[in-house]
Coordinates of C-alpha atoms and ligand atoms in Angstrom, one line a residue:
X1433 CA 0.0 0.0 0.0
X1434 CA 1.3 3.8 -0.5
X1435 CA 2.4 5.1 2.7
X1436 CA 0.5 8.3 2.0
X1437 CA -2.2 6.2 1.9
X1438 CA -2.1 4.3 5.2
X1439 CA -4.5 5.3 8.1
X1440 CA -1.5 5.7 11.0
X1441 CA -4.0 7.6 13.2
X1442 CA -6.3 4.2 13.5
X1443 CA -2.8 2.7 15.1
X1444 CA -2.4 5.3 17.2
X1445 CA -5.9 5.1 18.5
X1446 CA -5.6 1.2 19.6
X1447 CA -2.3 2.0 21.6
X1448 CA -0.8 2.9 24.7
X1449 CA 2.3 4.0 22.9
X1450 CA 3.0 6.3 20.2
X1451 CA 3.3 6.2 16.4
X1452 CA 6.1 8.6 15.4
X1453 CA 5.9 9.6 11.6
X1454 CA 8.2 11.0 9.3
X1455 CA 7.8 14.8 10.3
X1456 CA 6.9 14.9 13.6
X1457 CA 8.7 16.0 16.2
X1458 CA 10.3 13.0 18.2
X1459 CA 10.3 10.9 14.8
X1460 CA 14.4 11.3 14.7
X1461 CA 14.6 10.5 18.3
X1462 CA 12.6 7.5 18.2
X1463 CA 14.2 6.4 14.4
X1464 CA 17.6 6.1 15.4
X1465 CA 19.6 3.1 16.5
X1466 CA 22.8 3.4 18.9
X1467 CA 25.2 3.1 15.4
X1468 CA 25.1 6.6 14.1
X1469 CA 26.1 4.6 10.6
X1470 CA 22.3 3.5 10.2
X1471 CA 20.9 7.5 10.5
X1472 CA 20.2 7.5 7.0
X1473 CA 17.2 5.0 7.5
X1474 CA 14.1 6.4 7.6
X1475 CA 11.1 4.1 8.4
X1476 CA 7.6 4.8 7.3
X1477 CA 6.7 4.9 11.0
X1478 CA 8.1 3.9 14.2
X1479 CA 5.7 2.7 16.9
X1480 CA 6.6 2.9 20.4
X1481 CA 4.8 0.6 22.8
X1482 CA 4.2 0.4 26.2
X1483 CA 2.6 -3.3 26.2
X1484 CA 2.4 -6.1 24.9
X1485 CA -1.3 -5.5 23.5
X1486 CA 0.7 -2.6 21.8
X1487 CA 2.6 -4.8 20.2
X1488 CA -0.2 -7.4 18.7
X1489 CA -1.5 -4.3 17.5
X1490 CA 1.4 -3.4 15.5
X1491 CA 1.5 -6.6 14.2
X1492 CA -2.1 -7.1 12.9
X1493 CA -1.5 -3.6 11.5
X1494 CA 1.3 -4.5 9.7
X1495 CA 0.4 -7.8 8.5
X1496 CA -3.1 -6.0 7.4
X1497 CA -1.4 -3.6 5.7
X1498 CA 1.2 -5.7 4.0
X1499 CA 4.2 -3.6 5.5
X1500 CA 7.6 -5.1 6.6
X1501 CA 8.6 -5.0 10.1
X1502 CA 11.8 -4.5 11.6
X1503 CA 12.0 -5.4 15.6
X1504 CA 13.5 -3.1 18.0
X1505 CA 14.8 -3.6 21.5
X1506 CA 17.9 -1.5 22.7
X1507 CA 18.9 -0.9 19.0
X1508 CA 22.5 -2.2 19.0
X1509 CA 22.3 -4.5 16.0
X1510 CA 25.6 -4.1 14.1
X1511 CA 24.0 -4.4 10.9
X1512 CA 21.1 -2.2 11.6
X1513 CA 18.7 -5.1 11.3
X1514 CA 16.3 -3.6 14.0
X1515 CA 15.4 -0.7 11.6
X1516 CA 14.1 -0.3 8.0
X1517 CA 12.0 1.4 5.6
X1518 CA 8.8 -0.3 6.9
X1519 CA 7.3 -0.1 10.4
X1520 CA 9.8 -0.6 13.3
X1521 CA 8.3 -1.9 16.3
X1522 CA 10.0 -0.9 19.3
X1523 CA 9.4 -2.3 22.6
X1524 CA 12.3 -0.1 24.4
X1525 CA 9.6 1.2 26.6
X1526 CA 8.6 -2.3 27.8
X1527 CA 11.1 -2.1 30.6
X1528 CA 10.0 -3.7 33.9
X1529 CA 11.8 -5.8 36.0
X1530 CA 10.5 -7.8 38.8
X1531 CA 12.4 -10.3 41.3
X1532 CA 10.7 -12.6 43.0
X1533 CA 12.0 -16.0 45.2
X1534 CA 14.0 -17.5 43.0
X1535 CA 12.9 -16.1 39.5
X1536 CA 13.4 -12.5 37.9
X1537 CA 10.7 -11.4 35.0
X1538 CA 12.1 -9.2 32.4
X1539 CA 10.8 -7.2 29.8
X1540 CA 12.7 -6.8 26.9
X1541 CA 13.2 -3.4 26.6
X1542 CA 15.0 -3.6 29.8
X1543 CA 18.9 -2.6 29.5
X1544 CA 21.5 -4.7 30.9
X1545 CA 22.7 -1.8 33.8
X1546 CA 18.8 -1.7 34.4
X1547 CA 18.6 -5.3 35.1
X1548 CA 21.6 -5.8 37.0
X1549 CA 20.5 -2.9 39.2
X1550 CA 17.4 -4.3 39.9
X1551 CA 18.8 -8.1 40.6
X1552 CA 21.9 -6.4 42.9
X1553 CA 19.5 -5.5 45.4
X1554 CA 18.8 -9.3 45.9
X1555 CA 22.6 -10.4 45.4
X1556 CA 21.4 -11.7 42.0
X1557 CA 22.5 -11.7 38.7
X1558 CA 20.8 -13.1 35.4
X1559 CA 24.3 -13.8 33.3
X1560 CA 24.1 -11.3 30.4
X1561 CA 26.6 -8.8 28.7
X1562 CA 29.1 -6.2 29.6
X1563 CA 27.8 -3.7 27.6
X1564 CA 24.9 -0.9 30.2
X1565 CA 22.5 -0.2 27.4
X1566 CA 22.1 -3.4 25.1
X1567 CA 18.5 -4.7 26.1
X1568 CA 17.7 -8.2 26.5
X1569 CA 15.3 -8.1 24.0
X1570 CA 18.6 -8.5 21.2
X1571 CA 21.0 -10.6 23.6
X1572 CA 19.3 -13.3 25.0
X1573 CA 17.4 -14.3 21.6
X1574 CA 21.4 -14.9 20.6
X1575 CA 22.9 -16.1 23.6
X1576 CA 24.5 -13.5 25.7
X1577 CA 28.2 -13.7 26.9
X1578 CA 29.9 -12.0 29.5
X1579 CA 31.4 -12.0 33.1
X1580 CA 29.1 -14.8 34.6
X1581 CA 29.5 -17.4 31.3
X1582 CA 32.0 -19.4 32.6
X1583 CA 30.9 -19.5 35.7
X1584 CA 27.2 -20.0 35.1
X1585 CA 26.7 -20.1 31.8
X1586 CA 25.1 -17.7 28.9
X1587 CA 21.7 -16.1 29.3
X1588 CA 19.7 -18.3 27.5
X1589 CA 21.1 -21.0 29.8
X1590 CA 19.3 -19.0 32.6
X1591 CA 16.3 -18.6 30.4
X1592 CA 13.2 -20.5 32.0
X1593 CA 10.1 -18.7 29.2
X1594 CA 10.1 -16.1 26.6
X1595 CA 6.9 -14.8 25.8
X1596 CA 6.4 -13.5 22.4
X1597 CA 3.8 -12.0 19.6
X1598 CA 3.9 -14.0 16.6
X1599 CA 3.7 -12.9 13.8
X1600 CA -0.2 -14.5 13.2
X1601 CA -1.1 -12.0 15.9
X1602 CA -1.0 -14.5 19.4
X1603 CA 1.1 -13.7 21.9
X1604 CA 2.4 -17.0 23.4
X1605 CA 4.8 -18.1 26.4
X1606 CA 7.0 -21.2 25.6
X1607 CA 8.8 -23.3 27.9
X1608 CA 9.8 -26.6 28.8
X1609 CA 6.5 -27.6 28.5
X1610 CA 4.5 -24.9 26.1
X1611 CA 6.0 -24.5 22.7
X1612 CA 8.9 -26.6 23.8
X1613 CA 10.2 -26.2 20.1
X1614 CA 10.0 -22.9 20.3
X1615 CA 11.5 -22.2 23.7
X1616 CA 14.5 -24.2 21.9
X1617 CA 14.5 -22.1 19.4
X1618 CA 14.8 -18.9 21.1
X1619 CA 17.7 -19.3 23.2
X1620 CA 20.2 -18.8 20.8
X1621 CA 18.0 -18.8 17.4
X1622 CA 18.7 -14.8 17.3
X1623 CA 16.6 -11.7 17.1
X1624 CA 14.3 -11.4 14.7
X1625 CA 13.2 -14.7 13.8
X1626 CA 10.1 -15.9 15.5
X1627 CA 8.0 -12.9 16.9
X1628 CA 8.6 -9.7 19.0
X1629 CA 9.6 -11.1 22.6
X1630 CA 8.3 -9.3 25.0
X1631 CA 8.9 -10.8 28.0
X1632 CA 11.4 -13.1 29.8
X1633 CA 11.9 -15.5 32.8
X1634 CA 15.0 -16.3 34.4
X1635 CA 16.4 -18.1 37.2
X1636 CA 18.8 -16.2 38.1
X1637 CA 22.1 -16.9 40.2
X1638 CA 23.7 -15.6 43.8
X1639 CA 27.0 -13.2 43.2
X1640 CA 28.8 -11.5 45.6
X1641 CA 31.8 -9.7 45.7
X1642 CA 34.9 -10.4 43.0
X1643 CA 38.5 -10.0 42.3
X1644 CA 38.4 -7.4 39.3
X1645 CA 41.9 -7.7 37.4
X1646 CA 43.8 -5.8 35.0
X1647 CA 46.9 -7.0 34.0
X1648 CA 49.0 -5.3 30.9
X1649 CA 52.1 -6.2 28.9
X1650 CA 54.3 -4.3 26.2
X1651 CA 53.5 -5.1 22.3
X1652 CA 57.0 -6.7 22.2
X1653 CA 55.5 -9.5 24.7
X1654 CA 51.9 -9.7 22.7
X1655 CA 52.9 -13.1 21.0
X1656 CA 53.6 -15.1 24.4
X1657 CA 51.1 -13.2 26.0
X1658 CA 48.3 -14.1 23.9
X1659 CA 49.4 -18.2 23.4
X1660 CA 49.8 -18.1 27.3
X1661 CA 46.6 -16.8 28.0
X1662 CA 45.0 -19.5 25.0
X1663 CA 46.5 -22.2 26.6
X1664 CA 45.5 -21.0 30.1
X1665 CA 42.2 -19.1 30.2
X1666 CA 39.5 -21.5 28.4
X1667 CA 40.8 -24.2 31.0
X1668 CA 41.2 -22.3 34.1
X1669 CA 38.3 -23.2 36.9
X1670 CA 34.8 -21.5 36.1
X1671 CA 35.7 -19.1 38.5
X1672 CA 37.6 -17.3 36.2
X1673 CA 36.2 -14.9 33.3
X1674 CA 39.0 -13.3 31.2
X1675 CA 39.3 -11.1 28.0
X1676 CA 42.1 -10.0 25.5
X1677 CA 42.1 -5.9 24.5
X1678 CA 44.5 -5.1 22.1
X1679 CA 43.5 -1.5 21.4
X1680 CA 44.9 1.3 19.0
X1681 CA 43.3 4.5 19.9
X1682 CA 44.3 5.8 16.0
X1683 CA 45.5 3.2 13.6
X1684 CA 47.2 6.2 11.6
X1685 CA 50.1 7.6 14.0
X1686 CA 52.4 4.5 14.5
X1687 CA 51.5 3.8 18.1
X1688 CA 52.1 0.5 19.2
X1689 CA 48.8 -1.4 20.3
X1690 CA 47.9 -1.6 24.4
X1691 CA 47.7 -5.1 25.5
X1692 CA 45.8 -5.9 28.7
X1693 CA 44.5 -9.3 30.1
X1694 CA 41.2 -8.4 32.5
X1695 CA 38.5 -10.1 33.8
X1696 CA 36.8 -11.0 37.3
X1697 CA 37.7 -14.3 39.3
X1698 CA 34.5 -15.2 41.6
X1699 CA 36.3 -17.3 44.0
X1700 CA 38.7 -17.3 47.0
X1701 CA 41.0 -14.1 46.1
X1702 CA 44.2 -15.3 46.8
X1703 CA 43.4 -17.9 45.0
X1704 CA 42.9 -16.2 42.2
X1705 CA 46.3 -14.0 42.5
X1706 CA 48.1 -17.5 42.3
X1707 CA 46.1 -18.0 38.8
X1708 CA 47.1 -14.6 37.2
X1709 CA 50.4 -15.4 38.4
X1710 CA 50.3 -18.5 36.7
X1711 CA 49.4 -16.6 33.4
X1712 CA 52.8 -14.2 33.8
X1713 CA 54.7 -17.2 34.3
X1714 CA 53.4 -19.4 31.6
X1715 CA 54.1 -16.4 29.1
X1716 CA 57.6 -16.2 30.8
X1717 CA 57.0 -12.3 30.4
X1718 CA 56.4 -9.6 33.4
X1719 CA 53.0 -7.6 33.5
X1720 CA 53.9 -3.9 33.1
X1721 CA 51.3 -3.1 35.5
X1722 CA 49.0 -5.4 38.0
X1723 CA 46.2 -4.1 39.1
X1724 CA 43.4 -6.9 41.4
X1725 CA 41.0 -5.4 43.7
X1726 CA 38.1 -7.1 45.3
X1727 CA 35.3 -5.1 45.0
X1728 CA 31.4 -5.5 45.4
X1729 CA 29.6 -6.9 42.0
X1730 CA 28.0 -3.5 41.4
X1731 CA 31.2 -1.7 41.1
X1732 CA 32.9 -4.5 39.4
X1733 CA 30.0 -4.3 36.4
X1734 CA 29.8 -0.9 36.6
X1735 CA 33.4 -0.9 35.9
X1736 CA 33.1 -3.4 33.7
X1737 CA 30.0 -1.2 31.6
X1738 CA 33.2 1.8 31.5
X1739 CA 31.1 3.2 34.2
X1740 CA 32.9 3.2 37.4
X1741 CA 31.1 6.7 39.0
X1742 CA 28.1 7.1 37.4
X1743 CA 24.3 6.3 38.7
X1744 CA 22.7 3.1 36.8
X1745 CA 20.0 6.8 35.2
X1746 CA 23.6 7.9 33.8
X1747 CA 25.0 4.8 32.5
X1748 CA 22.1 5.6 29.3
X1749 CA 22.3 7.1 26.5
X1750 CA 21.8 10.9 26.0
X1751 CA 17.8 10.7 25.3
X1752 CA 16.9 8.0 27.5
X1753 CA 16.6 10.1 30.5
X1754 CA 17.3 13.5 31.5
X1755 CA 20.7 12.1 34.0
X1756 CA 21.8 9.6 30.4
X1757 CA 25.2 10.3 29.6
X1758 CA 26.5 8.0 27.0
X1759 CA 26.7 8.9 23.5
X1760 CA 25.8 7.0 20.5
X1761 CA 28.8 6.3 18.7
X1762 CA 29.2 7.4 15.5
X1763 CA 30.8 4.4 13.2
X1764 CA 31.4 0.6 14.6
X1765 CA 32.1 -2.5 12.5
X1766 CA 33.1 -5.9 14.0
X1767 CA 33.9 -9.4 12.6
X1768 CA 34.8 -12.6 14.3
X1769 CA 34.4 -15.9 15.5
X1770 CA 34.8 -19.1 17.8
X1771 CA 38.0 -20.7 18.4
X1772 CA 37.9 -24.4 19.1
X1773 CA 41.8 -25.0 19.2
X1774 CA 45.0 -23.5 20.5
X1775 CA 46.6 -21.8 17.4
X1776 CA 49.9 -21.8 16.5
X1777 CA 52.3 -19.4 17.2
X1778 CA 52.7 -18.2 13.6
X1779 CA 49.2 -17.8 13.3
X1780 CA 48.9 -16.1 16.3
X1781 CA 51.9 -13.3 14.8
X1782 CA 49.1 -13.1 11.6
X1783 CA 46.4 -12.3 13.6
X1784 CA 48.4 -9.9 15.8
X1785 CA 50.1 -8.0 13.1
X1786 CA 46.6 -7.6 11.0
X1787 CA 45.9 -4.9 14.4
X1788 CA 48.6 -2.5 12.8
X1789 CA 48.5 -3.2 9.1
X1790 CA 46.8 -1.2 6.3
X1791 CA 47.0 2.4 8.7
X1792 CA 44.5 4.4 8.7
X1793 CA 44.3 7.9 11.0
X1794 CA 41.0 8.0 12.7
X1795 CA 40.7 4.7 13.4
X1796 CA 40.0 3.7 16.5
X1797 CA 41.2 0.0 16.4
X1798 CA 40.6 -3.5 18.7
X1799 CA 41.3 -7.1 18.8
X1800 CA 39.9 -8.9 21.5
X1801 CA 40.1 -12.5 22.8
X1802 CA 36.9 -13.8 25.0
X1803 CA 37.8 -17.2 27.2
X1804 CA 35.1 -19.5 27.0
X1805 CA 34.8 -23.0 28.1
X1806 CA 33.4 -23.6 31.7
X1807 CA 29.8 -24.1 32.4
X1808 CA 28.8 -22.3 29.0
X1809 CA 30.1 -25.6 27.8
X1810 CA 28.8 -28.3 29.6
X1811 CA 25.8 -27.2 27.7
X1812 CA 25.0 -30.1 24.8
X1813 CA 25.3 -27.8 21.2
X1814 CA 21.7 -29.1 20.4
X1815 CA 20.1 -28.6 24.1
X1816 CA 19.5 -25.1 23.1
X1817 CA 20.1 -23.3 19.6
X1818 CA 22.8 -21.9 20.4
X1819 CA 25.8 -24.2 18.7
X1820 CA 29.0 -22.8 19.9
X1821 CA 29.4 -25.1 23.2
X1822 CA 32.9 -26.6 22.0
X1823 CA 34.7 -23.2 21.9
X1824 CA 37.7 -22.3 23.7
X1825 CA 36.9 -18.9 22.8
X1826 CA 35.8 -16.0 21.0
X1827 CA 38.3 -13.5 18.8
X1828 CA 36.7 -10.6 16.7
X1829 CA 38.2 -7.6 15.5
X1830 CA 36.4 -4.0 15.5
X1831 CA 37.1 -0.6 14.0
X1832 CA 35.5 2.6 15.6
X1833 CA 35.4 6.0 14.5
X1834 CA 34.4 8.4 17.2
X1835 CA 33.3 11.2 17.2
X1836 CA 34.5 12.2 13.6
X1837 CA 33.5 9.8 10.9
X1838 CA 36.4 11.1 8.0
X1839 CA 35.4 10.8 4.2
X1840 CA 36.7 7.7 3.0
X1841 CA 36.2 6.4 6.7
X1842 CA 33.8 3.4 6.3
X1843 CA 35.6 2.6 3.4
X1844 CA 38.8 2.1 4.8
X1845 CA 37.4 0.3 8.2
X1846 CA 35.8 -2.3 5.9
X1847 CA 38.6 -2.8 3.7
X1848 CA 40.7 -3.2 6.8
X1849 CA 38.4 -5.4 8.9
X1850 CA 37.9 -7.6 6.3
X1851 CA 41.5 -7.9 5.4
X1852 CA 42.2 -8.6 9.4
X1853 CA 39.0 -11.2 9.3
X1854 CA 41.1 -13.1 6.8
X1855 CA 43.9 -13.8 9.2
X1856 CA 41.9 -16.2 11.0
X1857 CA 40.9 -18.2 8.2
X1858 CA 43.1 -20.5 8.9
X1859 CA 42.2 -21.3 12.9
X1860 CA 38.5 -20.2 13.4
X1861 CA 35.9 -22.8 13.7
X1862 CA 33.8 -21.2 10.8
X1863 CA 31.3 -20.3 13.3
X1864 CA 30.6 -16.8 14.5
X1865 CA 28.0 -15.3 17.0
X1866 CA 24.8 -14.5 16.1
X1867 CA 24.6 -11.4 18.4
X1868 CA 27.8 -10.0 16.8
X1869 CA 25.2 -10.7 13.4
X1870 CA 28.2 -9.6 10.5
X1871 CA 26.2 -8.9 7.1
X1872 CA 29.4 -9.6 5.4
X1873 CA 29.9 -12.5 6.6
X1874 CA 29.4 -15.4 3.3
X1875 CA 27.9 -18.2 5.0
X1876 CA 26.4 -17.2 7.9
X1877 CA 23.6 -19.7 8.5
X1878 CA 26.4 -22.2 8.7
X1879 CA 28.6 -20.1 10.9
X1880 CA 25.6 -19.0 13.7
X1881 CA 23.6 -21.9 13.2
X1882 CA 26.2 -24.9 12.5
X1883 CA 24.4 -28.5 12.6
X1884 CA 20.8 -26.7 14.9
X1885 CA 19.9 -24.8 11.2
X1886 CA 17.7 -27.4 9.9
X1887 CA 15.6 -27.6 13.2
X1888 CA 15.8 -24.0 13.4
X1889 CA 14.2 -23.7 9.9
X1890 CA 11.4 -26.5 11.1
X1891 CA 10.6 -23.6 13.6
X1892 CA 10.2 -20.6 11.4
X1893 CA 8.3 -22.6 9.3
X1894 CA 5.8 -23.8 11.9
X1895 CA 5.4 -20.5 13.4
X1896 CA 6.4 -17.7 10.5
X1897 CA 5.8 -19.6 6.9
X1898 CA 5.0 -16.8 5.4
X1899 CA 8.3 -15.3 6.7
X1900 CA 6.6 -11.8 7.5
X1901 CA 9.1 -11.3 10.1
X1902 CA 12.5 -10.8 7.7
X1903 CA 15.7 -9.3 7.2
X1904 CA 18.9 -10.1 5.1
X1905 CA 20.3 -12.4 7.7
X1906 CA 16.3 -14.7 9.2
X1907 CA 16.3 -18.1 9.3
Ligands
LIG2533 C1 28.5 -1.8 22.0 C2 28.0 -3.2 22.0 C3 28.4 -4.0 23.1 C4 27.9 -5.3 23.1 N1 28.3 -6.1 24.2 C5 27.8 -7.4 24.3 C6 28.2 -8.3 25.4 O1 28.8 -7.9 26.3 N2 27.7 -9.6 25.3 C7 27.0 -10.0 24.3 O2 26.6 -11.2 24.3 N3 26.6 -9.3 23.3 C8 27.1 -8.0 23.2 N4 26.7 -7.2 22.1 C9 25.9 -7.7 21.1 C10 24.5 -7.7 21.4 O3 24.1 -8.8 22.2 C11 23.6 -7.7 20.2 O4 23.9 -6.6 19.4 C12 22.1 -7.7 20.5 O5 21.4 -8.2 19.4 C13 21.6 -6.3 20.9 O6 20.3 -6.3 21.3 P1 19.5 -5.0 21.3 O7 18.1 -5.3 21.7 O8 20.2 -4.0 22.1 O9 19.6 -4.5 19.8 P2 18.5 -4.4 18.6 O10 19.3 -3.7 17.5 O11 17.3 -3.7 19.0 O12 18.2 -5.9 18.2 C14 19.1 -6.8 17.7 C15 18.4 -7.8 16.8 O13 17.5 -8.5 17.6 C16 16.1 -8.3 17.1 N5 15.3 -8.0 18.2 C17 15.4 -6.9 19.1 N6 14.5 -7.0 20.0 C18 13.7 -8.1 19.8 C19 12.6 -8.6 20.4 N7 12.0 -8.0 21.4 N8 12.0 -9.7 19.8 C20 12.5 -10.3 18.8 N9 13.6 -9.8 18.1 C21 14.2 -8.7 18.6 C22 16.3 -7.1 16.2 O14 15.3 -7.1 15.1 C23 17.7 -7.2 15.6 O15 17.7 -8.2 14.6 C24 27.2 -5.8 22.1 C25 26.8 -5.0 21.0 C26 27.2 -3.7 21.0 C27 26.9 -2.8 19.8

């Protein structure tokens, strides 16, 4: 149907939210995602809801009116596949959390420093990501990784229902014994796929307080560093969650890279000292600086979200509240994927050299190593959809201009992200994460979905044959 033509104001009348359209005043607020790359987008409406009736509105709307949909949650997709030229449905404003005995109900427009805030004040935690304004609605339809995966697992693992609006207008909650095929499906099947989640359980686990650790090296030392810490991290006790940086602030004025090994170990602390010193000792190389502090799990995340010192209303972006201090950034591309053995140390000098090749001023530059193994792996690969349970762990490069986007900027980023995604040709499992989704990436049903695709496909033909919820990269 012409847009011109479409009756918007009958929407608007059946909501609780609002329908923003091309004109009107918070239509660029509400339009853009949290990648300034995707501003260019302009969707023929963008509709705001505050409920899940909202939302099986928005969907019988669409469907009636034969427009496409893009899902929204905290708008972080790296391809911009939660926007588009059709109707984005956005369910940032479905945002409530609620923690109860042993079980925490999440909307999934909630933000991760909005859920850990709420779940701190029972010494809880739902496993998620490191990152204060991705939403759950993205991350645990893909799996979510950070400081609690080895320990406990990855948010789907914690997943216990997802309730969601199909795309024939029902809004259903799958679990173990609803829609088992579904609730398979959507822990780890990705965003986008199924329906618009709009609500989560979880069971969620105790945390207390942590050794938060910092540890850095000299480029000369990166090679040993970086084997050392392969060898060691992805078998170390659960305790442990560790990560690579190796950062380049600007890829065009010949500084050498920062190394740094950091993570949280959530055992005995001492014990933990004697298993970073472990790390310096296998790499036969001295940290330049040692930093371990215990500290209490808020201001370890906090720290960890890059943080440390603001209120959980700052830790948002500008917009989201009047206290929101976080910027959107301006340009971001990253590419990666699971490592399922050690590589060798040639290989390793390939990957680390593609950080400083191809120079490029303006270019904010990173390579970064994720340790997985642990409990996140004791998982079965077909238990849940989510594949990647025999990874040691994660490697992806990104590129990052910010503020300043220079002409020729993208360009170059891609041209040297994909040059540095070659390097690990030779060692990567050929799988990559779904919530790091990579539209460049050649086979990427393969590389999210590995041997779960066809069952995956079983699903979104039982519950979306007519595919009306798509993008470049659906099932
Ligand atoms: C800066 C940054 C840091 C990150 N840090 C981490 C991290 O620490 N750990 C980690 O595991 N991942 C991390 N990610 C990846 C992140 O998990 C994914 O980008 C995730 O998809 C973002 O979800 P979102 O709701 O914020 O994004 P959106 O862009 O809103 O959504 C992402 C995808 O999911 C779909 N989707 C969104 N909401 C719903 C819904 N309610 N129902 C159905 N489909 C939906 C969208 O259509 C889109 O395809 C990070 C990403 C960025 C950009």
């Amino acid at each position: 149907m012409n847009p011109a033509q479409v009756d918007w104001g009958s929407l608007q009348s059946g909501i609780e939210g609002e329908v923003w359209l091309p004109g009107e005043s918070g239509y660029d607020g509400a339009r853009r995602l949290v990648l300034k790359q995707f501003d260019h987008v302009r969707p023929q409406a963008v509709v705001r809801c505050r409920r899940a009736e909202d939302v099986a509105e928005a969907v019988a709307f669409a469907r009636a009116h034969g427009i496409p949909c893009a899902i929204r949650s905290g708008g972080h997709s790296f391809a911009g596949y939660s926007t588009g030229t059709g109707m984005v449905i956005d369910v940032s404003g479905l945002d409530r959390v609620e923690v109860g005995g042993d079980v925490v109900r999440a909307q999934a427009g909630v933000q991760l420093v909005d859920l850990y805030d709420a779940t701190l004040r029972h010494d809880l935690a739902v496993p998620s990501g490191w990152c204060p304004t991705v939403a759950l609605g993205g991350l645990a339809l893909g799996g979510g990784i950070g400081l609690e995966t080895r320990k406990h697992g990855l948010t789907v693992d914690h997943m216990l229902s997802a309730t969601l609006v199909l795309a024939d207008g029902r809004t259903v909650t799958c679990d173990e014994q609803h829609h088992p095929d579904l609730y398979w499906a959507v822990r780890g099947g990705g965003g986008g796929n199924f329906g618009v989640a709009v609500e989560f359980t979880f069971r969620p686990v105790p945390v207390g307080d942590l050794l938060d650790y910092r540890l850095t090296w000299p480029w000369v030392d990166a090679t040993a560093v970086v084997d050392a810490w392969q060898r060691w991290a992805p078998d170390a006790p659960d305790d442990l969650a560790s990560v690579i940086n190796i950062g380049v602030t600007d890829a065009g004025d010949g500084s050498e890279p920062e190394l740094a090994v950091a993570g949280v170990w959530h055992g005995d602390p001492a014990e933990g000292e004697r298993l970073l010193r472990d790390l310096a000792d296998l790499a036969g190389r001295e940290p330049s600086s040692w930093s371990s502090a215990v500290r209490t799990y808020r201001a370890t995340i906090m720290n960890w979200f890059d943080c440390g010192g603001f209120t959980p209303a700052e830790a948002h972006l500008v917009g989201h509240n009047p206290a929101a201090q976080i910027e959107r950034y301006a340009f971001s591309l990253c590419r990666g994927g699971f490592f399922d053995t050690v590589v060798p140390t040639e290989g390793l000098k390939e990957l680390l050299a593609a950080v400083t090749g191809r120079p490029f001023a303006g270019q904010r530059r990173d390579l970064n190593f994720i340790a997985l193994g642990g409990a996140a792996n004791r998982v079965a690969p077909d238990a849940t959809a989510f594949v990647h349970r025999g990874s040691r762990y994660y490697t992806g490069y990104s590129a990052d201009m910010d503020p300043v986007v220079p002409a020729h900027g993208p360009e170059a980023a891609r041209a040297w992200i994909d040059g540095a995604f070659e390097t690990l040709g030779p060692w990567w499992s050929g799988r990559s994460y779904q919530n790091f989704i990579d539209s460049r990436l050649a086979d990427w049903q393969q590389a999210y979905y590995g041997e779960n695709l066809a069952r995956l496909q079983r699903v979104k033909e039982q519950y979306d044959a007519a595919r009306f919820f798509d993008f470049p990269q659906a099932i």
